[in-house]
mmCIF file of C-alpha atoms in Angstrom:
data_model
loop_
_atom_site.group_PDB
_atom_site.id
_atom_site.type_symbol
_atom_site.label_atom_id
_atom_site.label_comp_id
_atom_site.label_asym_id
_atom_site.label_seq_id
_atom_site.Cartn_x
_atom_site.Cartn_y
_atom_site.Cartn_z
ATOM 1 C CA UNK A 491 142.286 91.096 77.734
ATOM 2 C CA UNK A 492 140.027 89.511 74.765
ATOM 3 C CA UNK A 493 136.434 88.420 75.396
ATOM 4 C CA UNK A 494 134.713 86.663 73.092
ATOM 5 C CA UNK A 495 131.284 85.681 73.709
ATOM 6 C CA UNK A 496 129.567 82.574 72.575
ATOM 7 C CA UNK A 497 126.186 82.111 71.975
ATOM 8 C CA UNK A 498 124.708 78.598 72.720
ATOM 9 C CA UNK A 499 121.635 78.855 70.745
ATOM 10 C CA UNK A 500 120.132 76.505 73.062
ATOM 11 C CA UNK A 501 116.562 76.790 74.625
ATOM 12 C CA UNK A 502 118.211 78.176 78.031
ATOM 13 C CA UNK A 503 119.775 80.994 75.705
ATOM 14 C CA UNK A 504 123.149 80.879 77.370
ATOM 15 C CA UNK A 505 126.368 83.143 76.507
ATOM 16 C CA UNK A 506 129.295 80.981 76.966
ATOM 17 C CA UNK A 507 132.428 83.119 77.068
ATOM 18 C CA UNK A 508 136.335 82.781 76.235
ATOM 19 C CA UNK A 509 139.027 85.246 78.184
ATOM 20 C CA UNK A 510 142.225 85.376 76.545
ATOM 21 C CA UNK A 511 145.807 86.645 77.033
ATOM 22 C CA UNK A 512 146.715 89.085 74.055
ATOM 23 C CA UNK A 513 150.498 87.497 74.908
ATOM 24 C CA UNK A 514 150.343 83.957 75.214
ATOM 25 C CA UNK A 515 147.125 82.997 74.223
ATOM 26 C CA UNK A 516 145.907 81.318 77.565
ATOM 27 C CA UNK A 517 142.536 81.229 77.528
ATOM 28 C CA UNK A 518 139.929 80.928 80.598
ATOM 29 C CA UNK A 519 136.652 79.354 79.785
ATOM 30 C CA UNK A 520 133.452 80.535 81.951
ATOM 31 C CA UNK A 521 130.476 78.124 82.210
ATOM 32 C CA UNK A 522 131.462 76.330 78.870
ATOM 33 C CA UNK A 523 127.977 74.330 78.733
ATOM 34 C CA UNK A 524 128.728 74.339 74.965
ATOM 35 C CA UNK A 525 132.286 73.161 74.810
ATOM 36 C CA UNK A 526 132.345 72.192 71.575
ATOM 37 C CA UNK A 527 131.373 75.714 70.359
ATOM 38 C CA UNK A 528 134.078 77.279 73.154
ATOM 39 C CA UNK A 529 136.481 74.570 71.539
ATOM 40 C CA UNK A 530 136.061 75.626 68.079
ATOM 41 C CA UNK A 531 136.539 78.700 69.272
ATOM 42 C CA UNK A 532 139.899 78.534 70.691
ATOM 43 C CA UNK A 533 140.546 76.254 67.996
ATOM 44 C CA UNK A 534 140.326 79.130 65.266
ATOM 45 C CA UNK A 535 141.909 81.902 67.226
ATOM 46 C CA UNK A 536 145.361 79.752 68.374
ATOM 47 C CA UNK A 537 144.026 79.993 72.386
ATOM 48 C CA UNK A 538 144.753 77.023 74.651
ATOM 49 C CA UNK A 539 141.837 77.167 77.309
ATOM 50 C CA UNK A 540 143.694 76.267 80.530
ATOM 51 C CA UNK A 541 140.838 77.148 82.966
ATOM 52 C CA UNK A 542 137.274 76.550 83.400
ATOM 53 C CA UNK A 543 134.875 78.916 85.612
ATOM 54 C CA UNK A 544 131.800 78.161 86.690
ATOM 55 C CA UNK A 545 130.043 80.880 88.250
ATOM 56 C CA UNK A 546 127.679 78.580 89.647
ATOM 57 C CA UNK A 547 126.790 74.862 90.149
ATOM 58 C CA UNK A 548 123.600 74.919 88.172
ATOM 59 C CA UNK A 549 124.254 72.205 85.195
ATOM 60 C CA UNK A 550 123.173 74.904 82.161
ATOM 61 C CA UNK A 551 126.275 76.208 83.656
ATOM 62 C CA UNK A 552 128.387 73.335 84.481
ATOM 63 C CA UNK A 553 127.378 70.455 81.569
ATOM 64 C CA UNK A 554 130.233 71.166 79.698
ATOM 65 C CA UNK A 555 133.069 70.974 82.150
ATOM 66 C CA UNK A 556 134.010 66.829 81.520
ATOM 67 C CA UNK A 557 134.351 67.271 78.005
ATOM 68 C CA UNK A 558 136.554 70.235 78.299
ATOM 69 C CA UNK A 559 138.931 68.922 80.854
ATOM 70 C CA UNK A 560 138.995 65.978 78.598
ATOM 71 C CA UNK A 561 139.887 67.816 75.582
ATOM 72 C CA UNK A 562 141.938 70.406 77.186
ATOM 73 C CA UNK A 563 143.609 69.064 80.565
ATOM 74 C CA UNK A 564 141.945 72.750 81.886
ATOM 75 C CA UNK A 565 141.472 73.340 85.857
ATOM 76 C CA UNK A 566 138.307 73.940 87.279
ATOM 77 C CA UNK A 567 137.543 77.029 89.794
ATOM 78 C CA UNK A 568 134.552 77.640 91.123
ATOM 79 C CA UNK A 569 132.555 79.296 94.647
ATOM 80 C CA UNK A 570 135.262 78.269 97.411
ATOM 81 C CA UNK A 571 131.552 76.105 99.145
ATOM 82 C CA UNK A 572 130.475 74.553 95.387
ATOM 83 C CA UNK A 573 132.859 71.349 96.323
ATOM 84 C CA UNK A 574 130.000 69.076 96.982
ATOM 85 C CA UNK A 575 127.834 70.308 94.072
ATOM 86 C CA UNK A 576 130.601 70.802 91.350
ATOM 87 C CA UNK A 577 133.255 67.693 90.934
ATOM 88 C CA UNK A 578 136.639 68.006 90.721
ATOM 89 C CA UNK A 579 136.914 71.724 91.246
ATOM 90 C CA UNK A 580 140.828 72.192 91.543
ATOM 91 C CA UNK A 581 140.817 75.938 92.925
ATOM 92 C CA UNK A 582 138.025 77.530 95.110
ATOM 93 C CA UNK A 583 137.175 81.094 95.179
ATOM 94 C CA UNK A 584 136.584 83.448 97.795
ATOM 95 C CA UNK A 585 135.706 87.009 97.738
ATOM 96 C CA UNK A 586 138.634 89.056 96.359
ATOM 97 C CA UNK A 587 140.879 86.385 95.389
ATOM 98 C CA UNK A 588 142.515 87.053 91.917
ATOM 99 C CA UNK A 589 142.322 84.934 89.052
ATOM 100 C CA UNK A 590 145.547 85.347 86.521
ATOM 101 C CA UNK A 591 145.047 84.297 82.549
ATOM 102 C CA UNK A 592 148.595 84.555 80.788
ATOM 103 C CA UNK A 593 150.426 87.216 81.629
ATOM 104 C CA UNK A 594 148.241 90.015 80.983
ATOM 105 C CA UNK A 595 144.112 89.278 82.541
ATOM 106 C CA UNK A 596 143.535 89.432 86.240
ATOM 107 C CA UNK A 597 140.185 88.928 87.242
ATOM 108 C CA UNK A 598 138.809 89.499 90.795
ATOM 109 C CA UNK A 599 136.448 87.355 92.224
ATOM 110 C CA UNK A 600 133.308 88.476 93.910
ATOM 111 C CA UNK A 601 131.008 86.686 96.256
ATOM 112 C CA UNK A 602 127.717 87.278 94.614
ATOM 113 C CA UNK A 603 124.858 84.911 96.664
ATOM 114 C CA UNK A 604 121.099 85.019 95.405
ATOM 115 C CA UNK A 605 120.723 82.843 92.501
ATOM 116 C CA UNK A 606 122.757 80.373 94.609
ATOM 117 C CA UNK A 607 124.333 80.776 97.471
ATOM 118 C CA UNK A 608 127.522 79.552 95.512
ATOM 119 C CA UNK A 609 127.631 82.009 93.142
ATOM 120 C CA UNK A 610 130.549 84.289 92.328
ATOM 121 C CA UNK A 611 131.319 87.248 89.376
ATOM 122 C CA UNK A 612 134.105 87.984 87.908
ATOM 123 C CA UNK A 613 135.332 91.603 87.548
ATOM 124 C CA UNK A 614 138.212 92.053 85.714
ATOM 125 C CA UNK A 615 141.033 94.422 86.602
ATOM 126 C CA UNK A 616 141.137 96.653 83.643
ATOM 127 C CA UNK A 617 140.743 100.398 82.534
ATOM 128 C CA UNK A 618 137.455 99.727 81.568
ATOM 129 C CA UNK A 619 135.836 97.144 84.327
ATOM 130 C CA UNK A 620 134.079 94.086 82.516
ATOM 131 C CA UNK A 621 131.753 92.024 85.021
ATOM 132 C CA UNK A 622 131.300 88.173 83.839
ATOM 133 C CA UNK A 623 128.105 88.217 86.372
ATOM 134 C CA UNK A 624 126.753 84.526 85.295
ATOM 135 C CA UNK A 625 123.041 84.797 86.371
ATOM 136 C CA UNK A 626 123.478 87.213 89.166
ATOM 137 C CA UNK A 627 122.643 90.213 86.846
ATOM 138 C CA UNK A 628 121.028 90.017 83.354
ATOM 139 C CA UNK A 629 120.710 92.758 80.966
ATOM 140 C CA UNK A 630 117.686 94.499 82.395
ATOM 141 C CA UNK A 631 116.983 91.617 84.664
ATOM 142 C CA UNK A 632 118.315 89.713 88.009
ATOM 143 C CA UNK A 633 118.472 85.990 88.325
ATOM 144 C CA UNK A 634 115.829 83.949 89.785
ATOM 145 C CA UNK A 635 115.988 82.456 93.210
ATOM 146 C CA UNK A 636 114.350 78.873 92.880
ATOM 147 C CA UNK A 637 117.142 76.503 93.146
ATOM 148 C CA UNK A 638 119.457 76.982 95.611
ATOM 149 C CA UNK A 639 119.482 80.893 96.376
ATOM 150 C CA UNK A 640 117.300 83.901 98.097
ATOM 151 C CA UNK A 641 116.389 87.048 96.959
ATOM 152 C CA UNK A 642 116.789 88.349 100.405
ATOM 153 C CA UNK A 643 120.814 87.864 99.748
ATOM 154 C CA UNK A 644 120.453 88.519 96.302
ATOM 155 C CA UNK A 645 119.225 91.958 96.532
ATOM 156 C CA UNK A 646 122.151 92.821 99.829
ATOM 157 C CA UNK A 647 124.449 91.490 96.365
ATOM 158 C CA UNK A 648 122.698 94.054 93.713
ATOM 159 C CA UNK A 649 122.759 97.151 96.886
ATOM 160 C CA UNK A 650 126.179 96.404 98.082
ATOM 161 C CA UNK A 651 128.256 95.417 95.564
ATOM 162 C CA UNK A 652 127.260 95.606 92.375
ATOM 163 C CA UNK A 653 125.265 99.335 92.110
ATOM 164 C CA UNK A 654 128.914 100.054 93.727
ATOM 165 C CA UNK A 655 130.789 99.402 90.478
ATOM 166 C CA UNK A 656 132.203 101.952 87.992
ATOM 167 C CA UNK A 657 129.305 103.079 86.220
ATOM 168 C CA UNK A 658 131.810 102.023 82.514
ATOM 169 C CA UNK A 659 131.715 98.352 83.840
ATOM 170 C CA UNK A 660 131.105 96.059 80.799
ATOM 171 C CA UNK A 661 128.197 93.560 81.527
ATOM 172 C CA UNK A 662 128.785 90.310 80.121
ATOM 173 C CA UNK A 663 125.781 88.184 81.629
ATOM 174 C CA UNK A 664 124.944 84.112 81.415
ATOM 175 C CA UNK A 665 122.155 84.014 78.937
ATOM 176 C CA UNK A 666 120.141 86.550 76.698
ATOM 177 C CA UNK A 667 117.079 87.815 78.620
ATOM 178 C CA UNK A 668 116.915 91.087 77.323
ATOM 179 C CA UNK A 669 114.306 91.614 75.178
ATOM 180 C CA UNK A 670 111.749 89.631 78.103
ATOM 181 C CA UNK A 671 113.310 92.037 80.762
ATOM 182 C CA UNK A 672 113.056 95.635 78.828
ATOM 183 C CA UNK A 673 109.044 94.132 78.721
ATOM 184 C CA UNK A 674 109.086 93.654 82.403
ATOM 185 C CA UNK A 675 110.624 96.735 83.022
ATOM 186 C CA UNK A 676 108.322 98.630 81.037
ATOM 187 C CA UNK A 677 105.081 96.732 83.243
ATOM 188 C CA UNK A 678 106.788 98.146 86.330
ATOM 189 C CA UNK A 679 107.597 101.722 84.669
ATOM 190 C CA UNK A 680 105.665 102.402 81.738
ATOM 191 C CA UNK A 681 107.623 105.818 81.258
ATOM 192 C CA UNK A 682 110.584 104.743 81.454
ATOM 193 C CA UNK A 683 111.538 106.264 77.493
ATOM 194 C CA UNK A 684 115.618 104.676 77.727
ATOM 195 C CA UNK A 685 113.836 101.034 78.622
ATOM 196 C CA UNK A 686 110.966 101.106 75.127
ATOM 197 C CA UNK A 687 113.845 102.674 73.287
ATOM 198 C CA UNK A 688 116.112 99.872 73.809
ATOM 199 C CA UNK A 689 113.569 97.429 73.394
ATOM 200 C CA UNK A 690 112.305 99.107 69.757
ATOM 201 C CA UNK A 691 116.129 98.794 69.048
ATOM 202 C CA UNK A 692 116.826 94.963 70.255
ATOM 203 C CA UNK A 693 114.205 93.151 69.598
ATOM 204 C CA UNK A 694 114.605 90.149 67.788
ATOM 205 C CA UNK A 695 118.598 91.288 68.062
ATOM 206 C CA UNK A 696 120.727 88.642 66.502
ATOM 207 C CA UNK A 697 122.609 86.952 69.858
ATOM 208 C CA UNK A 698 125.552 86.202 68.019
ATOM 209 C CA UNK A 699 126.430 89.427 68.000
ATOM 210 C CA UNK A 700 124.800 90.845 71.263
ATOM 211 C CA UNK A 701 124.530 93.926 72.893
ATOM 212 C CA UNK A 702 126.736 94.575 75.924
ATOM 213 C CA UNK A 703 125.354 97.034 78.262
ATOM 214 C CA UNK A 704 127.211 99.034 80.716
ATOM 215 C CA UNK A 705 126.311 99.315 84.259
ATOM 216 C CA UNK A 706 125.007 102.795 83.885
ATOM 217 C CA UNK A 707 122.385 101.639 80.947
ATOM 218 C CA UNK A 708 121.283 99.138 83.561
ATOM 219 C CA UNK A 709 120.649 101.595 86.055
ATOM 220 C CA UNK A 710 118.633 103.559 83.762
ATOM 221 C CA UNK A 711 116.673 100.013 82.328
ATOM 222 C CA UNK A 712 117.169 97.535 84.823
ATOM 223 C CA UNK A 713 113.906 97.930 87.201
ATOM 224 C CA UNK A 714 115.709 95.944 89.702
ATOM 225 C CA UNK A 715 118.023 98.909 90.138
ATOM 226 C CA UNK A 716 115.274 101.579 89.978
ATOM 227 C CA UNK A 717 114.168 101.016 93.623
ATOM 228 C CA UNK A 718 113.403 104.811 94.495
ATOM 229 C CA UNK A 719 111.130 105.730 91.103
ATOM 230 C CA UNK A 720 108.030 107.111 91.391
ATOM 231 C CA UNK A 721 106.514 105.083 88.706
ATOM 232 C CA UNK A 722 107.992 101.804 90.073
ATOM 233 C CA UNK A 723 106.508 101.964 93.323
ATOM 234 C CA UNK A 724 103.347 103.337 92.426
ATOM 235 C CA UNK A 725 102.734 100.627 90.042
ATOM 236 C CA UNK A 726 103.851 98.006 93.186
ATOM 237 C CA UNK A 727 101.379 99.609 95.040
ATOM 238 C CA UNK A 728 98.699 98.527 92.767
ATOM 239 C CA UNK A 729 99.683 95.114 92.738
ATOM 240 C CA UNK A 730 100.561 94.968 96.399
ATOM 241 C CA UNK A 731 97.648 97.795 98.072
ATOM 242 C CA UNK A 732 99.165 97.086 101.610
ATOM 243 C CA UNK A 733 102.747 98.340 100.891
ATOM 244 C CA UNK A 734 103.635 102.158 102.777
ATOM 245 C CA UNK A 735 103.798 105.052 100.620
ATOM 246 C CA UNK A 736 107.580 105.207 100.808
ATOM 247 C CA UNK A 737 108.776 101.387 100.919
ATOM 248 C CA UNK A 738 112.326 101.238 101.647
ATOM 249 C CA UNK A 739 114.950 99.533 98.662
ATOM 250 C CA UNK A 740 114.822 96.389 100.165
ATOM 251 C CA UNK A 741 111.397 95.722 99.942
ATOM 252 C CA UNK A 742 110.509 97.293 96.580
ATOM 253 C CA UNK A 743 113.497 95.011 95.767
ATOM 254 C CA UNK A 744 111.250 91.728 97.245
ATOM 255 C CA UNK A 745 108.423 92.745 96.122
ATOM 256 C CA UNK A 746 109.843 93.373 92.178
ATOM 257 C CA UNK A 747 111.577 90.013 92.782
ATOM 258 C CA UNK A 748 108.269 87.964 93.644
ATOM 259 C CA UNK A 749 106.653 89.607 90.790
ATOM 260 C CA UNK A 750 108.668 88.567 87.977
ATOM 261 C CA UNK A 751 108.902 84.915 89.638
ATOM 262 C CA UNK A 752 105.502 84.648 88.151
ATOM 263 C CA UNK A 753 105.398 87.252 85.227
#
């Protein structure tokens, strides 16, 4: 399997990215916003892009899809439920069902609500795991529930699937947050020494040639999977003086997620 990531440069700061068979050079597309950039792409390394992914209907994710059918004749696949908010979708996805590139790249799909309720990942079947996680998960961040999801369903996604993944998996996320999460993680756990020494080490990182985390960095950076630290829930405490002593996952979970809506 060959990834290749693609930075938009765009305001949004969206990663578009290109998975390729080593063998034939068939080439799935995931949310090409910037198809001419994902064209080019292909273009220079001899791939013919014969699938488009969406990971979810939100149109930073999906803008690029007519021009890429156009150019390429590529089928769409998205959430098996995204039919009414995505056109033209020609495969939909439920949880577990594989997606084949070539002859070599199998990618399972996972049913990741939260962000929307359409929303799925993409975990590929490799001997090192690579997650294609849209705007599920973010390096050191989660995605936002304001249009279309809940954080209620988002955070049963972080608990139950994704802190369940090989600790090696690859994270390939849908736009370049880091630098503004590592700061939010470091309001919620000042002493949190792995989080300021990434952040002393990224910041102002060039995004065309990003960092890709591993899901074991993220639990060690990513406050939104350091639910049972000291420092994390004494600092909620201060900002919300009603919450018990010993708040269970989920709600440190809510409570992190309602504080960063308006961080």
């Amino acid at each position: 399997m060959i990834v290749k990531q693609i930075w938009t440069g765009n305001a949004y700061r969206n990663f578009n990215y290109l998975i390729a068979c080593s063998e034939t050079g068939e080439a799935l597309a995931i949310d090409p916003l910037d198809h001419e950039k994902c064209l080019q792409a292909a273009k220079e390394e001899g791939w013919d892009i014969t699938q488009i992914l969406n990971t979810h209907e939100h149109r930073d994710h999906t803008g690029g899809n007519e021009a890429m059918v156009r150019a390429t004749g590529a089928r769409i696949l998205a959430h098996k439920n995204a039919a009414d908010k995505i056109p033209d979708i020609a495969r939909g996805l439920a949880a577990g069902d594989v997606v084949k590139v070539g002859k070599t790249v199998e990618l399972e799909a996972l049913d990741t609500p939260g962000h929307t309720m359409c929303h799925v990942c993409l975990l590929s079947h490799t001997d090192r795991p690579a997650l294609f996680c849209g705007d599920t998960l973010f390096n050191a961040g989660a995605g936002n529930c304001h249009h279309g999801g809940h954080p209620a369903e988002l955070y049963k996604t972080f608990s139950g699937q994704l802190a369940r993944l090989s600790p090696a998996t690859l994270i390939y996320p849908g736009h370049d947050y880091i630098e503004n999460n590592l700061r939010f993680t470091l309001s919620r756990e000042p002493d949190n020494r792995q989080a300021q020494d990434m952040l002393e080490r990224l910041a102002s990182q060039d995004p065309n040639d990003a960092y890709v985390s591993t899901l074991d960095v993220e639990m060690q950076i990513n406050t939104f999977f350091r639910l049972t630290s000291p420092t994390v829930i004494a600092k909620l405490r201060e900002a919300f003086p009603d919450l018990p002593d010993s708040p269970d996952p989920r709600t440190v979970f809510l409570k992190l997620r309602e504080l960063r809506n308006r961080w």
